[in-house]
Amino acid sequence: MTRPPLLPSIVQILVRDSSVPLGEHLAPIQQTPPHILIATPQALFDAVETDPDAVPLAHLSTVVVDEVDCLIESVPKYPDKYAIKKLERQIRRHPGPTRLLLNRIYSTKEINPKDRPRWKTPRVDDRRRDDTLGKAPQLVMMSATLRNHLKGYLLGDSGWFTKATGNLVRITGDPSSHHRKEVEGSASFEDQADMTVGGTDVQHHVLVVSEGGGITNIEGAANAIAVSEHSRLSTPSREEPTEMPTPSELAQAPATASEEAGKSLRVYATTYLKLIHSPDDPSPFNPNSMEAIAAAFALDVPSVGMLVLPSDAPVNRAVHDLRLLGVNAHPLDVVKDENGRMHMMRRDFESTSEDPTLLVSTLASTRGLDLPELSHVFILGILDGGAVDSYLHIAGRVGRFGRGGSVISVLADEHEVVREDGKLSKRDEPRMMGTMLKKMGIRPVKLEHFA
């Protein structure tokens, strides 16, 4: 019987690790060249910069770029022409490893908009490469969201795609017949949540936390409606009270309460009461917001939830704060942490747990993850300056395979912040969220445990 080929000859991975020299990462790749190389752009760029022969780019047959909207920055259609020029200069000075790699592979160079005559209207195929000059590898680009300005850059100014007729294939979602073809390229159309990610039974909730610790649904939220039978089967919920008790009331909860929900709530209340009497190192997180997340998690999540933090937030500190509130929180690390890998492998969609898990991650580490057991995503604050794409990517972690799910944003009420110039300014997160949801055609639904 023929022995199957060894895995390293089929696929290998190239990522950067500050504790391991680049040469050690490259050694197995050069010793056994794989059929498929999976790499981060920065690691691959560093490798070919250090040694142009380390990875034979000239012999590639296919190049696949996932999450292209994150890896290749483009200039949005801002109404402010000065903001556009500033961003254009920034991209030219710091083009990013993905852009530099593709320029090298397809022998193109960046074009300065100033070099194009003002009278000339650029055509989409002006910069497409000419395959008669030499065959280049097939290029595949993917993303759940692909903005019009990025599509224009990729198909025009980038020079990465071919001019050859019939060699460009676009695969998109199936828009509803109610959407006319002429509006599909509009900015308002590309913001729509149902055209992007998430299932039809995904509900969006927004909790607003006041300075005094009060937790309410965002103004204008719709009353909760009965979810579909399919959604109920997909995301079983706990037996739960209709009103949110105070921590003191929860601590005195009777033993006859629902065994599963009561256990989690009493643990939450007891640890909360201990916390307010235990001094601790100052946390960068608003304790009222963390309490809101802990309460909603205890009341609503049957098995696995995820909390997504801003990209610069300390994940381990958030895990620490949540554990003090009785939450079974873990940092999401699919490489080093067995807990993260375990939830990626399971396919038990209808599972419940006596001690549900909350995986904590940042925006950057969450994109593209598929966690089949995940029923709830919590978002702390406004991510990425209120970018619609970022919200859609995070919301897309639930509602997969036609299942239901919930996206719960936890916001601070209007408050003052210190700007970079040292001056105070007001930050109104509920207003920012309302504007963003309106763009996506989403009306938030009240989370029934809160006012």
Coordinates of C-alpha atoms in Angstrom, one line a residue:
M1 CA 0.0 0.0 0.0
T2 CA 1.3 3.4 -0.9
R3 CA 2.3 5.5 2.1
P4 CA 0.5 8.9 2.1
P5 CA 2.8 12.0 1.9
L6 CA 4.0 13.6 5.1
L7 CA 2.0 16.6 6.2
P8 CA 5.0 19.1 5.9
S9 CA 5.2 18.3 2.2
I10 CA 1.5 19.3 1.8
V11 CA 1.1 22.4 4.1
Q12 CA 3.2 24.4 6.4
I13 CA 2.7 27.6 8.4
L14 CA 4.9 30.7 8.6
V15 CA 4.3 33.2 11.4
R16 CA 6.5 35.5 13.4
D17 CA 7.5 34.7 17.0
S18 CA 9.8 37.2 18.7
S19 CA 11.3 34.4 20.8
V20 CA 12.4 32.3 17.7
P21 CA 14.8 33.6 15.0
L22 CA 13.3 33.9 11.5
G23 CA 15.9 31.4 10.2
E24 CA 14.4 28.7 12.4
H25 CA 11.0 29.3 11.0
L26 CA 12.3 29.1 7.4
A27 CA 14.5 26.0 7.9
P28 CA 11.7 23.4 7.7
I29 CA 10.1 25.2 4.7
Q30 CA 13.3 25.2 2.8
Q31 CA 14.1 21.6 3.7
T32 CA 10.7 20.4 2.7
P33 CA 9.0 22.9 0.3
P34 CA 5.2 22.5 1.0
H35 CA 2.5 22.5 -1.7
I36 CA 0.6 25.1 0.4
L37 CA 2.2 27.8 2.6
I38 CA -0.1 29.6 5.0
A39 CA 1.6 32.8 6.3
T40 CA 0.9 36.1 7.8
P41 CA 1.8 39.0 5.5
Q42 CA 4.4 40.4 7.9
A43 CA 6.2 37.1 8.3
L44 CA 6.3 36.4 4.6
F45 CA 7.5 39.9 3.8
D46 CA 10.2 39.7 6.4
A47 CA 11.4 36.4 5.0
V48 CA 11.7 37.6 1.4
E49 CA 13.3 40.8 2.5
T50 CA 15.9 38.9 4.5
D51 CA 16.5 36.3 1.7
P52 CA 14.8 36.7 -1.7
D53 CA 15.2 33.0 -2.3
A54 CA 13.8 32.0 1.1
V55 CA 10.3 31.6 -0.5
P56 CA 10.2 31.1 -4.3
L57 CA 7.6 33.8 -5.2
A58 CA 8.4 33.3 -8.9
H59 CA 7.1 29.7 -8.8
L60 CA 3.8 30.4 -7.1
S61 CA 0.7 29.2 -9.0
T62 CA -2.0 30.8 -6.7
V63 CA -2.0 33.6 -4.2
V64 CA -5.0 33.8 -1.8
V65 CA -5.5 36.9 0.4
D66 CA -8.2 36.4 3.1
E67 CA -9.7 39.4 5.0
V68 CA -8.5 41.6 2.2
D69 CA -10.4 44.7 3.6
C70 CA -8.3 44.4 6.7
L71 CA -4.9 43.7 5.1
I72 CA -5.1 46.3 2.3
E73 CA -5.9 49.8 3.2
S74 CA -7.7 52.0 0.7
V75 CA -9.0 55.5 0.6
P76 CA -12.8 55.9 1.4
K77 CA -14.9 58.5 -0.3
Y78 CA -14.7 61.1 2.4
P79 CA -16.5 64.4 1.7
D80 CA -13.3 66.1 3.1
K81 CA -10.8 66.3 0.3
Y82 CA -8.0 67.1 2.7
A83 CA -8.7 64.0 4.7
I84 CA -8.5 62.0 1.5
K85 CA -5.1 63.5 0.6
K86 CA -3.8 62.9 4.1
L87 CA -4.8 59.2 4.0
E88 CA -3.3 58.8 0.5
R89 CA 0.0 60.2 1.7
Q90 CA -0.1 57.9 4.7
I91 CA -0.7 54.8 2.6
R92 CA 2.1 55.7 0.1
R93 CA 4.6 56.2 3.0
H94 CA 3.5 53.1 4.9
P95 CA 1.9 50.7 2.3
G96 CA 1.8 47.6 4.5
P97 CA 3.3 44.2 4.0
T98 CA 0.4 42.7 2.0
R99 CA 0.5 45.5 -0.6
L100 CA 4.3 45.3 -0.9
L101 CA 4.2 41.5 -1.3
L102 CA 1.6 41.7 -4.1
N103 CA 3.5 44.5 -5.8
R104 CA 6.6 42.3 -5.8
I105 CA 4.7 39.1 -7.0
Y106 CA 2.9 40.9 -9.8
S107 CA 5.8 43.4 -10.6
T108 CA 3.7 46.5 -10.1
K109 CA 4.4 49.8 -8.3
E110 CA 2.2 52.2 -6.5
I111 CA 0.7 55.0 -8.6
N112 CA 0.6 58.5 -7.2
P113 CA -2.8 60.2 -8.0
K114 CA -0.9 63.4 -8.7
D115 CA 0.9 61.7 -11.6
R116 CA -2.4 61.2 -13.4
P117 CA -3.6 64.1 -15.6
R118 CA -6.6 65.9 -14.1
W119 CA -8.5 65.7 -17.3
K120 CA -8.2 62.0 -17.5
T121 CA -10.9 59.9 -16.0
P122 CA -9.3 56.6 -14.9
R123 CA -10.9 53.5 -16.4
V124 CA -11.2 50.4 -14.3
D125 CA -8.8 48.4 -16.5
D126 CA -6.2 51.2 -16.9
R127 CA -3.8 49.5 -14.5
R128 CA -4.6 45.9 -14.9
R129 CA -1.6 43.8 -15.8
D130 CA -1.0 42.5 -19.3
D131 CA -0.5 38.7 -19.2
T132 CA 1.2 38.8 -22.6
L133 CA 4.3 40.1 -20.8
G134 CA 4.5 36.9 -18.7
K135 CA 2.2 34.5 -16.8
A136 CA 1.5 35.5 -13.2
P137 CA -0.1 33.4 -10.5
Q138 CA -3.8 33.3 -10.0
L139 CA -5.0 35.8 -7.5
V140 CA -7.9 35.1 -5.1
M141 CA -9.2 37.7 -2.7
M142 CA -11.8 37.2 0.0
S143 CA -13.7 39.1 2.6
A144 CA -17.1 39.2 4.2
T145 CA -17.2 43.0 3.5
L146 CA -15.7 44.6 0.4
R147 CA -16.2 48.3 0.1
N148 CA -16.8 50.0 -3.2
H149 CA -13.6 52.1 -2.8
L150 CA -11.5 49.0 -2.1
K151 CA -13.0 47.2 -5.1
G152 CA -12.2 50.2 -7.3
Y153 CA -8.6 50.1 -6.1
L154 CA -8.2 46.3 -6.4
L155 CA -9.6 46.2 -9.9
G156 CA -8.1 49.4 -11.1
D157 CA -5.0 51.2 -9.6
S158 CA -3.5 48.1 -7.9
G159 CA -2.4 46.5 -11.2
W160 CA -2.7 43.0 -9.7
F161 CA -5.6 41.8 -11.8
T162 CA -5.3 40.8 -15.4
K163 CA -6.7 42.6 -18.5
A164 CA -7.4 39.3 -20.2
T165 CA -11.1 38.9 -21.1
G166 CA -13.0 36.2 -19.3
N167 CA -10.3 35.7 -16.6
L168 CA -11.9 37.7 -13.8
V169 CA -14.5 35.9 -11.7
R170 CA -16.6 37.6 -8.9
I171 CA -18.4 35.5 -6.4
T172 CA -20.8 37.5 -4.1
G173 CA -23.8 36.8 -1.9
D174 CA -27.2 36.4 -3.4
P175 CA -28.9 39.8 -3.0
S176 CA -32.6 39.8 -2.5
S177 CA -34.7 40.4 -5.6
H178 CA -36.2 43.3 -3.8
H179 CA -32.9 45.2 -4.2
R180 CA -32.5 46.8 -7.7
K181 CA -29.2 46.1 -9.4
E182 CA -28.5 49.8 -9.8
V183 CA -28.4 50.4 -6.1
E184 CA -26.1 47.4 -5.2
G185 CA -23.1 49.6 -5.6
S186 CA -24.3 52.4 -3.4
A187 CA -22.8 53.2 0.0
S188 CA -26.1 52.6 1.7
F189 CA -26.6 49.2 0.1
E190 CA -23.1 47.9 1.1
D191 CA -23.8 48.9 4.7
Q192 CA -26.8 46.6 5.0
A193 CA -26.3 43.8 7.6
D194 CA -28.4 41.3 5.8
M195 CA -26.2 41.6 2.7
T196 CA -23.1 40.8 4.6
V197 CA -22.8 38.4 7.5
G198 CA -25.0 36.8 10.2
G199 CA -28.1 34.8 10.1
T200 CA -31.7 36.0 9.8
D201 CA -32.4 35.1 13.5
V202 CA -29.6 37.2 15.0
Q203 CA -30.8 39.8 17.4
H204 CA -28.9 43.0 18.3
H205 CA -29.1 44.4 21.8
V206 CA -27.5 47.6 23.2
L207 CA -27.1 48.1 26.9
V208 CA -26.2 51.6 28.2
V209 CA -24.4 51.8 31.6
S210 CA -24.8 55.0 33.6
E211 CA -22.1 56.6 35.8
G212 CA -24.1 55.4 38.8
G213 CA -24.2 51.8 37.7
G214 CA -27.7 51.7 36.2
I215 CA -28.1 49.4 33.2
T216 CA -30.8 50.2 30.6
N217 CA -31.6 49.3 27.0
I218 CA -30.7 51.9 24.4
E219 CA -33.4 54.5 23.7
G220 CA -35.6 53.4 20.8
A221 CA -35.0 49.7 21.2
A222 CA -37.9 47.5 20.1
N223 CA -39.7 45.2 22.5
A224 CA -38.4 41.6 22.5
I225 CA -40.4 39.4 20.1
A226 CA -40.6 35.6 20.1
V227 CA -37.8 34.1 18.2
S228 CA -38.4 31.4 15.6
E229 CA -38.7 27.7 16.6
H230 CA -35.4 27.1 14.8
S231 CA -33.7 29.8 16.7
R232 CA -35.0 28.4 20.0
L233 CA -33.6 25.0 19.2
S234 CA -30.3 26.4 18.1
T235 CA -29.7 28.6 21.1
P236 CA -31.4 27.2 24.2
S237 CA -31.7 29.7 27.0
R238 CA -31.8 29.3 30.8
E239 CA -34.9 29.7 32.9
E240 CA -34.6 33.3 34.0
P241 CA -36.3 36.0 36.0
T242 CA -38.2 38.8 34.3
E243 CA -36.4 41.5 36.2
M244 CA -32.8 42.0 37.0
P245 CA -32.4 41.7 40.9
T246 CA -29.7 43.7 42.7
P247 CA -26.5 41.9 43.8
S248 CA -27.8 42.0 47.4
E249 CA -31.0 40.3 46.4
L250 CA -29.2 37.7 44.4
A251 CA -26.9 36.9 47.3
Q252 CA -30.0 36.0 49.3
A253 CA -31.6 34.0 46.5
P254 CA -33.5 30.9 47.8
A255 CA -32.2 27.4 47.2
T256 CA -35.4 26.5 45.3
A257 CA -34.5 28.8 42.4
S258 CA -33.8 27.3 39.0
E259 CA -30.7 25.1 39.7
E260 CA -28.7 26.2 36.6
A261 CA -29.6 29.9 36.5
G262 CA -29.7 30.3 40.3
K263 CA -26.2 28.8 40.7
S264 CA -24.6 31.2 38.2
L265 CA -26.4 34.2 39.6
R266 CA -25.6 33.5 43.2
V267 CA -21.9 33.0 42.3
Y268 CA -22.0 36.3 40.5
A269 CA -23.7 38.1 43.4
T270 CA -21.4 36.7 46.1
T271 CA -18.2 37.5 44.2
Y272 CA -19.5 40.9 43.4
L273 CA -20.2 41.7 47.1
K274 CA -16.7 40.4 47.9
L275 CA -15.2 42.6 45.2
I276 CA -16.6 45.9 46.5
H277 CA -14.9 45.2 49.8
S278 CA -11.6 44.0 48.3
P279 CA -9.1 46.7 47.1
D280 CA -7.4 45.8 43.9
D281 CA -5.0 47.3 41.3
P282 CA -6.8 50.0 39.3
S283 CA -8.5 48.4 36.2
P284 CA -8.7 50.3 32.9
F285 CA -12.3 48.9 32.5
N286 CA -15.4 50.6 33.7
P287 CA -16.6 48.3 36.6
N288 CA -20.2 49.1 35.8
S289 CA -19.8 47.9 32.2
M290 CA -18.1 44.7 33.4
E291 CA -20.9 44.1 35.8
A292 CA -23.4 44.5 33.0
I293 CA -21.6 42.0 30.9
A294 CA -21.4 39.5 33.8
A295 CA -25.1 39.9 34.5
A296 CA -26.2 39.5 30.9
F297 CA -23.8 36.5 30.5
A298 CA -25.2 34.8 33.6
L299 CA -28.8 35.3 32.6
D300 CA -28.6 34.5 28.9
V301 CA -25.7 32.4 27.7
P302 CA -26.3 28.6 27.6
S303 CA -22.9 27.4 26.7
V304 CA -20.3 29.7 25.0
G305 CA -20.1 33.4 24.6
M306 CA -17.5 35.8 23.4
L307 CA -16.5 39.3 24.6
V308 CA -14.7 41.5 22.0
L309 CA -12.6 44.3 23.4
P310 CA -11.0 47.3 21.6
S311 CA -7.7 46.3 19.9
D312 CA -5.5 48.0 22.5
A313 CA -7.4 46.6 25.6
P314 CA -5.6 44.2 28.0
V315 CA -7.3 40.9 27.5
N316 CA -5.8 39.2 30.6
R317 CA -7.0 42.1 32.8
A318 CA -10.5 41.8 31.5
V319 CA -10.4 38.0 32.2
H320 CA -9.3 38.8 35.7
D321 CA -12.0 41.3 36.3
L322 CA -14.7 39.0 35.0
R323 CA -13.6 36.1 37.0
L324 CA -13.9 38.2 40.1
L325 CA -17.5 38.6 39.1
G326 CA -18.0 34.9 38.9
V327 CA -17.7 34.5 35.1
N328 CA -15.9 31.5 33.7
A329 CA -13.8 33.7 31.5
H330 CA -10.8 32.7 29.4
P331 CA -8.5 34.6 26.9
L332 CA -9.2 33.4 23.3
D333 CA -5.9 31.9 22.1
V334 CA -6.4 29.2 19.5
V335 CA -2.7 28.6 19.2
K336 CA -1.5 28.2 22.8
D337 CA -4.8 27.7 24.7
E338 CA -6.6 24.4 24.6
N339 CA -9.8 26.1 25.6
G340 CA -9.9 28.2 22.4
R341 CA -9.1 25.2 20.2
M342 CA -11.7 23.0 21.9
H343 CA -14.5 25.4 21.0
M344 CA -13.4 25.6 17.4
M345 CA -13.6 21.8 17.0
R346 CA -17.0 21.1 18.6
R347 CA -20.1 20.9 16.5
D348 CA -22.7 20.4 19.3
F349 CA -25.0 23.4 18.4
E350 CA -27.6 22.7 21.0
S351 CA -25.4 22.1 24.0
T352 CA -25.9 23.7 27.4
S353 CA -23.4 23.9 30.3
E354 CA -23.7 24.3 34.0
D355 CA -20.7 26.6 33.9
P356 CA -20.8 28.5 30.5
T357 CA -17.6 29.8 29.1
L358 CA -16.9 33.4 28.1
L359 CA -14.0 33.7 25.6
V360 CA -12.3 37.2 25.7
S361 CA -10.5 38.6 22.6
T362 CA -9.8 41.8 20.7
L363 CA -11.2 43.0 17.4
A364 CA -8.0 42.0 15.6
S365 CA -7.9 38.4 16.8
T366 CA -11.6 37.7 16.2
R367 CA -12.0 38.2 12.4
G368 CA -12.7 35.1 10.5
L369 CA -13.0 32.8 13.5
D370 CA -15.7 30.0 13.4
L371 CA -16.9 28.9 16.8
P372 CA -19.9 26.6 16.2
E373 CA -21.0 26.6 19.8
L374 CA -21.0 30.4 20.0
S375 CA -24.5 31.9 20.7
H376 CA -23.7 35.3 22.1
V377 CA -21.2 38.0 21.2
F378 CA -20.6 40.9 23.7
I379 CA -18.9 44.1 22.4
L380 CA -17.4 46.5 24.9
G381 CA -17.8 50.1 23.7
I382 CA -17.6 51.4 20.2
L383 CA -15.0 49.4 18.2
D384 CA -12.7 50.9 15.5
G385 CA -14.2 54.4 15.8
G386 CA -17.7 53.2 14.9
A387 CA -16.7 51.5 11.6
V388 CA -19.6 49.5 10.1
D389 CA -17.3 46.8 8.7
S390 CA -15.9 46.0 12.2
Y391 CA -19.3 45.6 13.7
L392 CA -20.4 43.3 10.8
H393 CA -17.4 41.1 11.2
I394 CA -17.9 40.7 14.9
A395 CA -21.6 40.2 14.6
G396 CA -20.8 37.5 12.0
R397 CA -19.3 35.2 14.6
V398 CA -22.9 34.2 15.5
G399 CA -25.8 33.3 13.2
R400 CA -23.6 30.8 11.2
F401 CA -25.2 27.8 9.5
G402 CA -28.6 29.5 9.7
R403 CA -28.6 29.5 13.5
G404 CA -29.8 32.2 15.8
G405 CA -27.7 34.3 18.1
S406 CA -27.4 37.6 19.9
V407 CA -25.0 40.5 19.6
I408 CA -24.9 42.6 22.8
S409 CA -23.1 45.9 22.9
V410 CA -22.3 47.4 26.3
L411 CA -21.8 51.2 26.2
A412 CA -21.0 53.9 28.6
D413 CA -23.6 56.7 28.8
E414 CA -22.5 60.1 27.6
H415 CA -19.3 61.1 29.4
E416 CA -16.2 63.3 29.1
V417 CA -12.9 62.0 27.8
V418 CA -9.5 63.6 27.5
R419 CA -8.4 64.1 24.0
E420 CA -4.8 63.8 22.7
D421 CA -4.3 67.5 23.0
G422 CA -5.3 67.4 26.7
K423 CA -8.7 69.0 26.3
L424 CA -11.9 67.6 27.5
S425 CA -14.6 66.5 25.1
K426 CA -17.9 64.7 25.3
R427 CA -18.2 61.1 24.0
D428 CA -21.7 59.9 23.3
E429 CA -21.5 56.2 22.6
P430 CA -25.2 55.6 22.5
R431 CA -25.6 58.2 19.7
M432 CA -22.7 56.7 17.8
M433 CA -24.1 53.3 18.0
G434 CA -27.6 54.5 17.0
T435 CA -26.1 56.1 13.9
M436 CA -24.1 52.9 13.0
L437 CA -27.1 50.6 13.4
K438 CA -29.3 52.9 11.3
K439 CA -26.7 52.7 8.5
M440 CA -26.9 48.9 8.6
G441 CA -30.7 48.8 8.7
I442 CA -30.7 47.2 12.2
R443 CA -33.2 48.1 14.9
P444 CA -31.9 47.0 18.3
V445 CA -34.1 44.8 20.5
K446 CA -34.6 45.2 24.2
L447 CA -32.8 42.7 26.4
E448 CA -35.7 41.7 28.6
H449 CA -33.8 41.4 31.8
F450 CA -33.1 45.2 31.9
A451 CA -35.3 48.3 31.9

